[in-house]
Every structure is written in structure tokens, then in C-alpha cells.
JSON list of C-alpha atoms in Angstrom, two decimals:
[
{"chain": "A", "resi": 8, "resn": "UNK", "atom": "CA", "xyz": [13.34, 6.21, 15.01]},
{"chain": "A", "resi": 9, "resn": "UNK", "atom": "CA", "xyz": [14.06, 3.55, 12.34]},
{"chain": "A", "resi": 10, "resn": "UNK", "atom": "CA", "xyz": [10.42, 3.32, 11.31]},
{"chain": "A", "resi": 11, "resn": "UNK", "atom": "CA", "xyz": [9.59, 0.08, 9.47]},
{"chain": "A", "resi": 12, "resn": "UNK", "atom": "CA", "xyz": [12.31, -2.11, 8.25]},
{"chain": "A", "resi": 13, "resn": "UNK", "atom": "CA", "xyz": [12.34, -5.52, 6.46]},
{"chain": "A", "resi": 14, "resn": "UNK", "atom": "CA", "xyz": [15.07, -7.58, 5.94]},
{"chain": "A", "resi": 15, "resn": "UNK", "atom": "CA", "xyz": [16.34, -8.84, 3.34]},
{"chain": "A", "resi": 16, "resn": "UNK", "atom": "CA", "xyz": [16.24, -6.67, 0.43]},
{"chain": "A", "resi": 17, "resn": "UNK", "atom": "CA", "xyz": [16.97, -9.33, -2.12]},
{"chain": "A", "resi": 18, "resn": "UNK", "atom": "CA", "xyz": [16.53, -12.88, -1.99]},
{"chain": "A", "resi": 19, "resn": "UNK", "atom": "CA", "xyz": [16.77, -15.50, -4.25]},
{"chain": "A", "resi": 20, "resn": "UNK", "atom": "CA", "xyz": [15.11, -19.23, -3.44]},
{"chain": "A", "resi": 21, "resn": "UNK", "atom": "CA", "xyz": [14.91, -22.20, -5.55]},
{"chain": "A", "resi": 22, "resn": "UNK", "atom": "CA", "xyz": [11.84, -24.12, -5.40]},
{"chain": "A", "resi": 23, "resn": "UNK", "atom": "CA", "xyz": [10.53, -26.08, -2.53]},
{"chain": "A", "resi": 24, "resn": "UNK", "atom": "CA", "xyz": [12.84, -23.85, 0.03]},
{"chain": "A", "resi": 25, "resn": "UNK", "atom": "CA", "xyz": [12.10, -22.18, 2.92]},
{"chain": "A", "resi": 26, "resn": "UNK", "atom": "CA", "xyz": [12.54, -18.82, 4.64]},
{"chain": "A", "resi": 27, "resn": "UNK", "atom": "CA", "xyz": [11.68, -16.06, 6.58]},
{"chain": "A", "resi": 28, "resn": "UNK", "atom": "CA", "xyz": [10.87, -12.63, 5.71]},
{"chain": "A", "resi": 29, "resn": "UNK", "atom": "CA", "xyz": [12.05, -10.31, 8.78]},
{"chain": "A", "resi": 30, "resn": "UNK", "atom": "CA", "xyz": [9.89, -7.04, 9.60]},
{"chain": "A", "resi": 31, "resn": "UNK", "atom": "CA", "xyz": [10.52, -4.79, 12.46]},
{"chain": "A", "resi": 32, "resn": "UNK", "atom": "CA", "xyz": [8.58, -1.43, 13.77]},
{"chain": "A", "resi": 33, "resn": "UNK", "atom": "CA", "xyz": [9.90, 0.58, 16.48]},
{"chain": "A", "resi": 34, "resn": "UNK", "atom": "CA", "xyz": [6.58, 3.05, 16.84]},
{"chain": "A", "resi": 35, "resn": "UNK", "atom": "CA", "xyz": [5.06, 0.93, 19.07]},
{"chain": "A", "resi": 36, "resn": "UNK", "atom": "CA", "xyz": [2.07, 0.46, 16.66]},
{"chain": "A", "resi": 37, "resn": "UNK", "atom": "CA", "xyz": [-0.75, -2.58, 17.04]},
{"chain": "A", "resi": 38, "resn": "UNK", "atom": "CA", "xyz": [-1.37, -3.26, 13.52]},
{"chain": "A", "resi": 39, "resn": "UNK", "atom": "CA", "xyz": [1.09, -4.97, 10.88]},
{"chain": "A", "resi": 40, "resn": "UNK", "atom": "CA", "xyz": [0.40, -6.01, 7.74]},
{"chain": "A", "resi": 41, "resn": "UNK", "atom": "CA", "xyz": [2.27, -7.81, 5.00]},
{"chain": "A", "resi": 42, "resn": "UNK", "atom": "CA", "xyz": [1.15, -7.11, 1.25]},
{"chain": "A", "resi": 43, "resn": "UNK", "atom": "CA", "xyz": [2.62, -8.66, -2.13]},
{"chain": "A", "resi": 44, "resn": "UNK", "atom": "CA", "xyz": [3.11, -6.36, -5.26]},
{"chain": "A", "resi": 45, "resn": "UNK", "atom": "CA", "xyz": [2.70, -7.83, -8.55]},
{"chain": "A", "resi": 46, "resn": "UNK", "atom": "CA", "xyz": [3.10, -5.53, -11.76]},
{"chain": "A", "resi": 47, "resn": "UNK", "atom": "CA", "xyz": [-0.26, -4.65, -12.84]},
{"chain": "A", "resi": 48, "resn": "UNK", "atom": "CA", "xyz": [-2.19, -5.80, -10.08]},
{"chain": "A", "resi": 49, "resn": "UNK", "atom": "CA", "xyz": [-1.21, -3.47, -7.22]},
{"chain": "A", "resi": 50, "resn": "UNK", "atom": "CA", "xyz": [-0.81, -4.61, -3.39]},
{"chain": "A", "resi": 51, "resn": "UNK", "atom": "CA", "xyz": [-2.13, -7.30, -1.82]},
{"chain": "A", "resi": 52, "resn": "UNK", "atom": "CA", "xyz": [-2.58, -8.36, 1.33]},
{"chain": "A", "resi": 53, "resn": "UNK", "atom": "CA", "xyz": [-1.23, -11.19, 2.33]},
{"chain": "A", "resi": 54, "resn": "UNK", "atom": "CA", "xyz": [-2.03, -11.65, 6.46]},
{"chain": "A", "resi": 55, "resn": "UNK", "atom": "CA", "xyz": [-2.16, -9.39, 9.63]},
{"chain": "A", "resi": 56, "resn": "UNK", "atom": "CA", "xyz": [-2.03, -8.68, 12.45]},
{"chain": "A", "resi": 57, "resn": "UNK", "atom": "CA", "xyz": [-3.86, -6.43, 15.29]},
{"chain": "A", "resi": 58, "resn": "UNK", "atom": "CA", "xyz": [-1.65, -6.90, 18.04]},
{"chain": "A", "resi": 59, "resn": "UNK", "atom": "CA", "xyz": [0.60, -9.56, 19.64]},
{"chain": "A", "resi": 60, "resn": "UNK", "atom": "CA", "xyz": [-0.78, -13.23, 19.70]},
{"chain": "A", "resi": 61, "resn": "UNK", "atom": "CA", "xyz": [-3.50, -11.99, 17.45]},
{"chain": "A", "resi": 62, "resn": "UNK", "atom": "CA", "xyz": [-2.94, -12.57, 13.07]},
{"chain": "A", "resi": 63, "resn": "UNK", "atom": "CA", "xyz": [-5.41, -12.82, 10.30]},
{"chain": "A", "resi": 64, "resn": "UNK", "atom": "CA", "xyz": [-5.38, -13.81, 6.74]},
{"chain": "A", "resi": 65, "resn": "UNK", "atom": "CA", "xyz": [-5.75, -11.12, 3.74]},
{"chain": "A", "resi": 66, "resn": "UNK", "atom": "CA", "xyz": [-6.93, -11.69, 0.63]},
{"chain": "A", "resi": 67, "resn": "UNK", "atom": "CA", "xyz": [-4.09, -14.46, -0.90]},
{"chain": "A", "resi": 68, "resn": "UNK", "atom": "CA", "xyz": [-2.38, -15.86, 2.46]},
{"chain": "A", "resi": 69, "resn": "UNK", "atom": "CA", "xyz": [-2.08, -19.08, 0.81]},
{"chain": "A", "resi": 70, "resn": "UNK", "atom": "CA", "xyz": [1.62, -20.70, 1.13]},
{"chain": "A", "resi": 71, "resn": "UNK", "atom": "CA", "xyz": [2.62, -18.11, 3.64]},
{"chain": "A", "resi": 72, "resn": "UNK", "atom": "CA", "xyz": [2.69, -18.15, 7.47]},
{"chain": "A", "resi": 73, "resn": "UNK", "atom": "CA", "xyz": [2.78, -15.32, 10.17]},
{"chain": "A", "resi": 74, "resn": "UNK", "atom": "CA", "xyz": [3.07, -15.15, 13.88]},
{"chain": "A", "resi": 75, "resn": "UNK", "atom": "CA", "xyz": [3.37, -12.53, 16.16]},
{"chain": "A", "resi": 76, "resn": "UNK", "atom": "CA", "xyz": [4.66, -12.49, 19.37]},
{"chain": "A", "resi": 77, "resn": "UNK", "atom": "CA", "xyz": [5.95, -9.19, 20.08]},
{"chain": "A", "resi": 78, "resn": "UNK", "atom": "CA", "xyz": [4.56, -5.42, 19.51]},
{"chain": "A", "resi": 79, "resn": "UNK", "atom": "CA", "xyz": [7.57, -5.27, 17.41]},
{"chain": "A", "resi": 80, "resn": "UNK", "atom": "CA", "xyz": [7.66, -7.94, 15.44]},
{"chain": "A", "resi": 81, "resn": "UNK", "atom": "CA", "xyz": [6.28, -9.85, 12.18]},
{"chain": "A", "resi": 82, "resn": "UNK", "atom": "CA", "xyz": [7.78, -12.36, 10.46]},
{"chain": "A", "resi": 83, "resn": "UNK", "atom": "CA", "xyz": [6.53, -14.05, 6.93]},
{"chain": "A", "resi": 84, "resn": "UNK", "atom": "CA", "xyz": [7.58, -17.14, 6.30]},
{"chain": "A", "resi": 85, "resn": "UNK", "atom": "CA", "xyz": [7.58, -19.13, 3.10]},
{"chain": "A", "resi": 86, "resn": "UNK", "atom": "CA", "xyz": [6.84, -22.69, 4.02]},
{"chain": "A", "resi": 87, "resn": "UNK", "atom": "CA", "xyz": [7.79, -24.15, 0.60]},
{"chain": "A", "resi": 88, "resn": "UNK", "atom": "CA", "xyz": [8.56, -21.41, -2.13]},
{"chain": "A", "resi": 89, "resn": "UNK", "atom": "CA", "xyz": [6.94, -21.95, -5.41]},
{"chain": "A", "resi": 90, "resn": "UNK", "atom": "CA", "xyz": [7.67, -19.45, -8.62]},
{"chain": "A", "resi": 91, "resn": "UNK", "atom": "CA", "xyz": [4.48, -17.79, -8.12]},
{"chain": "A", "resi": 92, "resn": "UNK", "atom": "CA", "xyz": [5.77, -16.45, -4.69]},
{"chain": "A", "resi": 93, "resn": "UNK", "atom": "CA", "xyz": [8.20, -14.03, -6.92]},
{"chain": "A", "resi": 94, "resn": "UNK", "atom": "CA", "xyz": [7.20, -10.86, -5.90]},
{"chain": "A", "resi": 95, "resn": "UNK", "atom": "CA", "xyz": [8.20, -7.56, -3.84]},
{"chain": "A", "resi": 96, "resn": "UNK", "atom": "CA", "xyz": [6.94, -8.18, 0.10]},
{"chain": "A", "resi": 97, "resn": "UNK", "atom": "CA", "xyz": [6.01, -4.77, 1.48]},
{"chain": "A", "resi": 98, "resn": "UNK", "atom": "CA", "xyz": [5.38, -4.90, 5.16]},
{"chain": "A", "resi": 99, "resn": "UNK", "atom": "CA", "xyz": [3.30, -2.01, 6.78]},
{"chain": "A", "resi": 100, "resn": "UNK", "atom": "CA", "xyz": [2.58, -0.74, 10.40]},
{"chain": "A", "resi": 101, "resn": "UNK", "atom": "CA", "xyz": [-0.37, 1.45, 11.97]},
{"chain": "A", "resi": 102, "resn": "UNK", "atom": "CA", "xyz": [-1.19, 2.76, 15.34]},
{"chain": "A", "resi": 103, "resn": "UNK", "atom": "CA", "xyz": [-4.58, 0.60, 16.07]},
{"chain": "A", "resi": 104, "resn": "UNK", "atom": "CA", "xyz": [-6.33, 3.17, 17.56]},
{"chain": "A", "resi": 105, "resn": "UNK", "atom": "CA", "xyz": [-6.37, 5.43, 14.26]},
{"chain": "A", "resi": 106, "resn": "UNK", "atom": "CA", "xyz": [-7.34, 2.83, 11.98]},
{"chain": "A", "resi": 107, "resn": "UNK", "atom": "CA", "xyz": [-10.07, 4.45, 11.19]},
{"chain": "A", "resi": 108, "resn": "UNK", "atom": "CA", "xyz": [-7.79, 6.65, 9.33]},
{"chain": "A", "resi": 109, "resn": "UNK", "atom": "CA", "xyz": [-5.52, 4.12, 8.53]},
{"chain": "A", "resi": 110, "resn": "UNK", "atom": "CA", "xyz": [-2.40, 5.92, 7.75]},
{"chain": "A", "resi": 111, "resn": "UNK", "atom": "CA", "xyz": [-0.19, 2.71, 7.28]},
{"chain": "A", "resi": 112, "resn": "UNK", "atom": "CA", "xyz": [3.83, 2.97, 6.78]},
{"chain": "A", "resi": 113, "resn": "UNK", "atom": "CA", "xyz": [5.56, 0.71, 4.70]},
{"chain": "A", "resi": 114, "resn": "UNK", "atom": "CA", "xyz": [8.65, -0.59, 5.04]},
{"chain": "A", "resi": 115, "resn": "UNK", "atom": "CA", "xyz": [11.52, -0.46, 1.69]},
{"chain": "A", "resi": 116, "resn": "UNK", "atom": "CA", "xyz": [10.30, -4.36, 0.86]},
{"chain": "A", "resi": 117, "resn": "UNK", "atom": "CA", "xyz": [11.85, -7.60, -0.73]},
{"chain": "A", "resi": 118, "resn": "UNK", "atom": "CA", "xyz": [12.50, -8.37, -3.78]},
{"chain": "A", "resi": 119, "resn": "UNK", "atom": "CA", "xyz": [12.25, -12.41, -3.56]},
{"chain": "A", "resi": 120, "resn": "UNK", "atom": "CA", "xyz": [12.73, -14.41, -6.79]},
{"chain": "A", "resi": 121, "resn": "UNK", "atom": "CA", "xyz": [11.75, -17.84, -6.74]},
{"chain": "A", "resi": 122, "resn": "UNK", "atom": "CA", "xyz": [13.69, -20.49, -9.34]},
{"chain": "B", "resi": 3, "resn": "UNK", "atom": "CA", "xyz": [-16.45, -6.16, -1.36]},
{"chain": "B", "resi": 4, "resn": "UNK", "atom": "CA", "xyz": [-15.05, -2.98, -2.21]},
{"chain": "B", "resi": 5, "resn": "UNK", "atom": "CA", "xyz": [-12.50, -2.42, -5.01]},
{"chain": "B", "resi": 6, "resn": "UNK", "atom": "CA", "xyz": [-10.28, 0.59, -6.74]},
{"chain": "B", "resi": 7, "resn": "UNK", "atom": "CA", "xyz": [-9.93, 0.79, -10.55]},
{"chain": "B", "resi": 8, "resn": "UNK", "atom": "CA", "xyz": [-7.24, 3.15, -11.77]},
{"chain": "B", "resi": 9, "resn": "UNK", "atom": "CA", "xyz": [-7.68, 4.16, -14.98]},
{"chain": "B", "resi": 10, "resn": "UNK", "atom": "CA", "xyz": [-4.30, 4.20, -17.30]},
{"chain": "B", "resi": 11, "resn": "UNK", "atom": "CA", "xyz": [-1.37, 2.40, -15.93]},
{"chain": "B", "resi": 12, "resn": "UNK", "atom": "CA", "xyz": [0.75, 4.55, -17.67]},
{"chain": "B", "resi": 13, "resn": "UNK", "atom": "CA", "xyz": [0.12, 8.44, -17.71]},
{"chain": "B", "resi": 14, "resn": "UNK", "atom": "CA", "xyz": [3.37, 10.66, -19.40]},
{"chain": "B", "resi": 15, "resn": "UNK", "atom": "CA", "xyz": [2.90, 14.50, -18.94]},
{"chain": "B", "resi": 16, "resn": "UNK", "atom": "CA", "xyz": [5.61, 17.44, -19.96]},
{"chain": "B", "resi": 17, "resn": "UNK", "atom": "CA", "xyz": [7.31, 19.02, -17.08]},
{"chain": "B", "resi": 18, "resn": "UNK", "atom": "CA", "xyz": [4.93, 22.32, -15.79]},
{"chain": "B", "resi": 19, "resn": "UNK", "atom": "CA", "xyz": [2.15, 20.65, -17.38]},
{"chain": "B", "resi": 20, "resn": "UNK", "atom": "CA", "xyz": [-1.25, 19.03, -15.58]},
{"chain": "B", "resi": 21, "resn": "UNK", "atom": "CA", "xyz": [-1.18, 16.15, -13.61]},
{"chain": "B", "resi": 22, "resn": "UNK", "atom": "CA", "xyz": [-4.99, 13.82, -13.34]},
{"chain": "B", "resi": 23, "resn": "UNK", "atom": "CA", "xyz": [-4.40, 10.01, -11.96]},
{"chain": "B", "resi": 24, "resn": "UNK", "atom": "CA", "xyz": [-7.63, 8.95, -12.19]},
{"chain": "B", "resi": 25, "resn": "UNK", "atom": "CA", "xyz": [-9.37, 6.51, -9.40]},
{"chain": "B", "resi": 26, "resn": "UNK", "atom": "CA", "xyz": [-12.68, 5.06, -8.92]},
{"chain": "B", "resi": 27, "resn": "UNK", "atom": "CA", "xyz": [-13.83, 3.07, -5.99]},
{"chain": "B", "resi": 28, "resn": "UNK", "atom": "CA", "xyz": [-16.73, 0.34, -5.50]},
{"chain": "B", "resi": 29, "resn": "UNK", "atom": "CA", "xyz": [-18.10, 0.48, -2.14]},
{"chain": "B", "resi": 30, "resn": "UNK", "atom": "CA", "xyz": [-21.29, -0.18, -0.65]},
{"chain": "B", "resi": 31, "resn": "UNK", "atom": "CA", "xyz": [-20.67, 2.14, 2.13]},
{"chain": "B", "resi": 32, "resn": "UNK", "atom": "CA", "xyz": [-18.50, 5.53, 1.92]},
{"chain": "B", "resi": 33, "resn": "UNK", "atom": "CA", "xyz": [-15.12, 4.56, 1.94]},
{"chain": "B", "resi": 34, "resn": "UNK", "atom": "CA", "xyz": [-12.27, 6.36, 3.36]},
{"chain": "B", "resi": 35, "resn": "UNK", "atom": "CA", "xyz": [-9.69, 6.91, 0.45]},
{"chain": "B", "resi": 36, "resn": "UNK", "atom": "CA", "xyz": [-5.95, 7.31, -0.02]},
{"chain": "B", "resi": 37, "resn": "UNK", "atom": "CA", "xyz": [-3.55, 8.24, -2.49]},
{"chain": "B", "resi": 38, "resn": "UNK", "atom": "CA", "xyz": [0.39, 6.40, -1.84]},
{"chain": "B", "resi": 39, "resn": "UNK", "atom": "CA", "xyz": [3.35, 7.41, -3.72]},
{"chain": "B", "resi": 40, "resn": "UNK", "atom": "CA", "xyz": [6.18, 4.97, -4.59]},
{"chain": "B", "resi": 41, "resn": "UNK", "atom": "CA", "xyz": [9.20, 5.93, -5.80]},
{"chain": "B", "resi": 42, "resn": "UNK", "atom": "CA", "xyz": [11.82, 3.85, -7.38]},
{"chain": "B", "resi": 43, "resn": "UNK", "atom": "CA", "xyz": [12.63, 0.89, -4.97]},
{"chain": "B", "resi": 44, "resn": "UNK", "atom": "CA", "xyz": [11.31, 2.25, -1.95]},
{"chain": "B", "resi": 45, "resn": "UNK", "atom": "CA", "xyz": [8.06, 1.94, -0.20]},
{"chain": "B", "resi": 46, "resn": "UNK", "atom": "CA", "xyz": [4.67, 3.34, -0.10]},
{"chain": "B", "resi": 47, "resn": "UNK", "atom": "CA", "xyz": [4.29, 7.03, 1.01]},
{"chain": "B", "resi": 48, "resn": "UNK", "atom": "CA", "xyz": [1.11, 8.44, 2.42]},
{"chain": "B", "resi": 49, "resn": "UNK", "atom": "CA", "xyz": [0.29, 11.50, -0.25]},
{"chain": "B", "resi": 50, "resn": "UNK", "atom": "CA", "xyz": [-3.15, 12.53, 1.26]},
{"chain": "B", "resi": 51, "resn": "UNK", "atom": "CA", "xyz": [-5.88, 10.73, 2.31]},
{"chain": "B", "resi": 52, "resn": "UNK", "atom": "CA", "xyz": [-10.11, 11.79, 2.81]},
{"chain": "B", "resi": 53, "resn": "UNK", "atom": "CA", "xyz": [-11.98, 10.77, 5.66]},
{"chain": "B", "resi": 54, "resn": "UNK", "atom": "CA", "xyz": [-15.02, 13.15, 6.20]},
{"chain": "B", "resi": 55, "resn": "UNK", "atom": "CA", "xyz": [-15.48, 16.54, 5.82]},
{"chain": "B", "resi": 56, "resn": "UNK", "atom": "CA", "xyz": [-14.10, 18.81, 3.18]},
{"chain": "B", "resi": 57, "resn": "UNK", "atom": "CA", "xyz": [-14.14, 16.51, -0.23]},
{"chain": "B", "resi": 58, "resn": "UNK", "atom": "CA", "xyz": [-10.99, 18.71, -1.36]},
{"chain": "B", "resi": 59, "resn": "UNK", "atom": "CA", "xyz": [-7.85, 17.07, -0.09]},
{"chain": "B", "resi": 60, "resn": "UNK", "atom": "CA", "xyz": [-4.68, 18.45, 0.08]},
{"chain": "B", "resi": 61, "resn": "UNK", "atom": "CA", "xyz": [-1.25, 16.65, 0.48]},
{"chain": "B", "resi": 62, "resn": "UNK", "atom": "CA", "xyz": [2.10, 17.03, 0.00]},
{"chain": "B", "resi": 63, "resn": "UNK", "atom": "CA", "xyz": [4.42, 17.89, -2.85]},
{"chain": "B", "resi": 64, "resn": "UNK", "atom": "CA", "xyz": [1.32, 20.18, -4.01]},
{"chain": "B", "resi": 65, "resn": "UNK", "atom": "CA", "xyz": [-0.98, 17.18, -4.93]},
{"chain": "B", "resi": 66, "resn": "UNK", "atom": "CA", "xyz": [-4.50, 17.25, -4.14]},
{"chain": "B", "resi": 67, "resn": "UNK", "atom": "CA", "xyz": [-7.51, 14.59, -4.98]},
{"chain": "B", "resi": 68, "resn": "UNK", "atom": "CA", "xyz": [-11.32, 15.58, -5.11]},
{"chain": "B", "resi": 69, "resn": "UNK", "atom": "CA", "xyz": [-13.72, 13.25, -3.36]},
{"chain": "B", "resi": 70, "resn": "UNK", "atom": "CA", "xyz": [-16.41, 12.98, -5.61]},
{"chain": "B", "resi": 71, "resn": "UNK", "atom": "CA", "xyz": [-19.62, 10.51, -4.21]},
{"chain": "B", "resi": 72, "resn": "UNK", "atom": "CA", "xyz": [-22.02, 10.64, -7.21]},
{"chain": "B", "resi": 73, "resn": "UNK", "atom": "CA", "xyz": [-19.03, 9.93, -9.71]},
{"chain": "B", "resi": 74, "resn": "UNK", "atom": "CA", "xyz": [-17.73, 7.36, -6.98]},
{"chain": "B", "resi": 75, "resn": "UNK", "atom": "CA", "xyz": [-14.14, 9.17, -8.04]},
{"chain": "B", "resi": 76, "resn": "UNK", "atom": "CA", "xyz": [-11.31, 10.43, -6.33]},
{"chain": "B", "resi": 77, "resn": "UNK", "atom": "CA", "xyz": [-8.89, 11.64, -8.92]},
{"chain": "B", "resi": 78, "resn": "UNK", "atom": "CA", "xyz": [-5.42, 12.64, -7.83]},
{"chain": "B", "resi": 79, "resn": "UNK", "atom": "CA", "xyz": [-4.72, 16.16, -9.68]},
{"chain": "B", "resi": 80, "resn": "UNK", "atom": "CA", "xyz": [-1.28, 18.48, -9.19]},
{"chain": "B", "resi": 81, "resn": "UNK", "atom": "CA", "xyz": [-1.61, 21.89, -11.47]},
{"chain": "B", "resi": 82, "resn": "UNK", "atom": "CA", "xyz": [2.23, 21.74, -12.40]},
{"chain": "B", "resi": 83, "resn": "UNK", "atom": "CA", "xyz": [4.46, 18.83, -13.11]},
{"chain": "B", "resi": 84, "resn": "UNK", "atom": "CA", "xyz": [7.96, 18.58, -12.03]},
{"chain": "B", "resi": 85, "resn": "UNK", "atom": "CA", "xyz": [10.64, 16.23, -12.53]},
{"chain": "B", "resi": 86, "resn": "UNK", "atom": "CA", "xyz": [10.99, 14.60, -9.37]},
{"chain": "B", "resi": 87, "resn": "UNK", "atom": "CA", "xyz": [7.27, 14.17, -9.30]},
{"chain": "B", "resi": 88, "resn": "UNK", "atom": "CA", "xyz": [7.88, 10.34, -11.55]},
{"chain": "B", "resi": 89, "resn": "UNK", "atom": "CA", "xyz": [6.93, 7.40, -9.45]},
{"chain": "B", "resi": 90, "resn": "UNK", "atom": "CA", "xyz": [4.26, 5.01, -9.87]},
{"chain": "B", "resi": 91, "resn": "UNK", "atom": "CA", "xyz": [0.72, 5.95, -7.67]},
{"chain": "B", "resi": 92, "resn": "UNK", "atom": "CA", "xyz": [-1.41, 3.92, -6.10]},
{"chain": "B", "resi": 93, "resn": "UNK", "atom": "CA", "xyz": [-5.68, 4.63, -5.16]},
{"chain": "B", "resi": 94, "resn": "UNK", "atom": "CA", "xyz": [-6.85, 2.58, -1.91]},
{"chain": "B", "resi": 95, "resn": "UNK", "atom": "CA", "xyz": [-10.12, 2.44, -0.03]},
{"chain": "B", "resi": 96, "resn": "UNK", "atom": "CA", "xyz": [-10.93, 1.28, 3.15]},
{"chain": "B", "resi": 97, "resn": "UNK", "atom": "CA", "xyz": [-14.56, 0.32, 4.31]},
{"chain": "B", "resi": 98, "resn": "UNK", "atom": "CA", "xyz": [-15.54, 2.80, 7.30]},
{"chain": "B", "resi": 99, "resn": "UNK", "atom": "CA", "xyz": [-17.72, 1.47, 10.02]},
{"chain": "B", "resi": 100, "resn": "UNK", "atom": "CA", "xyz": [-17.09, -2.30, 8.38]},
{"chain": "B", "resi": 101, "resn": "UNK", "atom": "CA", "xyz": [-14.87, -5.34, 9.51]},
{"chain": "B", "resi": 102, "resn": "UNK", "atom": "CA", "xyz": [-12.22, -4.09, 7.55]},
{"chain": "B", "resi": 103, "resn": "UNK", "atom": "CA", "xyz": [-10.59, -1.52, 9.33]},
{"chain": "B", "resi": 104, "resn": "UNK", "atom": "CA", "xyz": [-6.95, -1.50, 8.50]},
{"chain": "B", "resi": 105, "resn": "UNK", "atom": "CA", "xyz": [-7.30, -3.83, 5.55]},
{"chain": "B", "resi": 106, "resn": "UNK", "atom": "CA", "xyz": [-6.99, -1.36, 2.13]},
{"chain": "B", "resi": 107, "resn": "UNK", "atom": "CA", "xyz": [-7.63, -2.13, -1.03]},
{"chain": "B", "resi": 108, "resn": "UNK", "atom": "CA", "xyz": [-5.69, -0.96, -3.77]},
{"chain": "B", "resi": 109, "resn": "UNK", "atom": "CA", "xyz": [-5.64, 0.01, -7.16]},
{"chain": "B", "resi": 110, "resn": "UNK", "atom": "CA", "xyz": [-3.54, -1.31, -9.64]},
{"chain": "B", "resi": 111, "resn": "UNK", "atom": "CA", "xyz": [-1.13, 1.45, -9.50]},
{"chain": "B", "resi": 112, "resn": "UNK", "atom": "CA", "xyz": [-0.06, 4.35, -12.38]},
{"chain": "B", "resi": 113, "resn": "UNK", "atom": "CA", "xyz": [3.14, 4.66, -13.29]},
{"chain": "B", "resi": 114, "resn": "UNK", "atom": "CA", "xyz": [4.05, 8.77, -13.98]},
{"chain": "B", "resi": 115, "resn": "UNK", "atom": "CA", "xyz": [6.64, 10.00, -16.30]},
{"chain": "B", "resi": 116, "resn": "UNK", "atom": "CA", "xyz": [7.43, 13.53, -16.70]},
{"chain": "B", "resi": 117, "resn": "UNK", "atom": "CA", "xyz": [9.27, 14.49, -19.67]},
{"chain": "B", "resi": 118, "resn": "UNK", "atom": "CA", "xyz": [11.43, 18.17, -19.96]}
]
């Protein structure tokens, strides 16, 4: 049981490039998230999902895109990466049913630096 | 919209000595509340969290957090500090019985040092 993982852990981008931020959950769990952390200012959420075929925007989705077509899987992608977009990506699972609760588990993030 | 405030981004105790990460939540409905732990390039950890019930939470690695309604507080408290216990802390809320389920909010985080 692998948990949560994200690939890469490092990435560097110059401006105006794309890419794709890999996450990956093998609890079977309905909800994914994907949150930014900026020094100072905490996590943020970024967009979500509560199952397959089904996303939602957080509060700063801007310049970021998500699908989801598998239980297991939720990509981030950068459309056009801007110096603001430096940040650590966290991306975080949950078993739907207990959201109430809302235990979420992270994944080890990515450091992304944008030129 | 809800929001967590923690107070000191930077809290340095002496090994053995008192632990308070302080946390304060906006809500207009009870929240339920959660203290993460993040250590040094890894993720977010699930330290304890309050629902309902019993307002005295207990976690793990001896921490516990006090959910207090008319301070609108839910401080993070351990009675002895050890080494390994320096990592930065995070306070997050999420709305229950709103839209929000699964959504938190969180604080802006607390970094803990322990010195010997």
C-alpha cells in the first residue's frame, strides 16, 4: 500500500512551459485534492475532485487544469507556467464517505520553480 | 467563509519544556477542526482532529488540542517537548453540515524548534 504519491519531486520550468503534475492513490478513495503551499500563507486549494468524471475548483485554480478519469488518478497540469506558480504542490486523498471527518492524506509534494 | 488564524509563525521551546500552538477559527457554524504535522520535506500528517463530543482531543506523539467554542480556539498543547517533535504545524477547519465537505481551510502554519 503505496498510499499517495506525486511525481516529480523537483521540477524546474521556464516561463510560458507546460507540464503535468502526476498524483496517484491506491486506497481506492473518492476524493482528491490538490493544494499549493506558499511560506506564510499555509495550503491552498487549488481544485478537486469527488470522484471520477467529477472536479471542482478551490480557492486559486486559476492557470491550472485537472481531470479525472480514474478512481486512481489526478493529474495537475500547468497550462502556461508563470513565476507565481513557484510553489510546493501537495496532493491529498480521502475516502468520500468519511468526509465528514475528513481525514485527508497527503502525498510527499513538488517542489516546482518557475524561471 | 470560514478561516484559521495561527498565532506566531515561529514558536522555539527548550527540550522537556511546554508546548501551546495557538489556533483560532472563524466559522459561522461549528467547524470540525484538525491539527497536521509536517516534517521536513514530507507531507501533511493527521495529528488529531475534533468532530463532536469530548472537546479534549488526543493524538499522537502525546499532543492534544482543547476545543474551546466561546474562545472560538483550538490550541494544540504537548506537556513535554522533545527533539524530534520540530516541524512546522498547521490548524484547519472544515464547515460541518455546509457545501464544503472535504474542502479545509488552513492556517498559516507554525514552525516549532526545540532547543537542548
Amino acid at each position: 500500500n503505496a498510499g499517495v504519491t506525486q511525481t516529480p519531486k523537483f521540477q524546474v520550468l521556464k516561463t510560458g512551459q507546460s507540464m503535468t503534475l502526476q498524483c496517484a492513490q491506491d486506497m481506492n478513495h473518492e476524493y482528491m485534492s490538490w493544494y499549493r503551499q506558499d511560506p506564510g500563507m499555509g495550503l491552498r486549494l487549488i481544485h478537486y475532485s469527488v470522484g471520477a468524471g467529477i472536479t471542482d475548483q478551490g480557492e486559486v485554480p486559476n492557470g491550472y487544469n485537472v481531470s479525472r478519469s480514474t478512481t486512481e488518478d489526478f493529474p495537475l497540469r500547468l497550462l502556461s507556467a508563470a513565476p507565481s506558480q513557484t510553489s510546493v504542490y501537495f496532493c491529498a486523498s480521502s475516502y468520500a464517505p468519511r468526509l465528514l471527518d475528513n481525514e485527508q492524506f497527503f502525498g510527499p509534494g513538488t517542489r516546482l520553480t518557475v524561471l | 467563509a470560514q478561516s484559521v488564524t495561527q498565532l506566531g509563525s515561529h514558536v522555539s521551546v527548550s527540550e522537556g519544556a511546554l508546548v501551546l500552538l495557538r489556533c483560532n477559527y472563524s466559522s459561522s457554524v461549528p467547524p470540525y477542526l484538525f491539527w497536521y504535522v509536517q516534517y521536513p520535506n514530507q507531507g501533511l500528517q493527521l495529528l488529531l482532529k475534533y468532530t463532536t463530543g469530548a472537546t479534549l482531543v488526543k493524538g499522537i506523539n502525546g499532543f492534544e488540542a482543547e476545543f474551546k467554542k466561546s474562545e472560538t480556539s483550538f490550541h494544540l498543547t504537548k506537556p513535554s517537548a522533545h527533539m524530534s517533535d520540530a516541524a512546522e504545524y498547521f490548524c484547519a477547519s472544515n464547515n460541518a453540515g455546509g457545501t464544503s465537505y472535504g474542502k479545509l481551510t488552513f492556517g498559516q502554519g507554525t514552525i516549532l524548534t526545540v532547543h537542548p
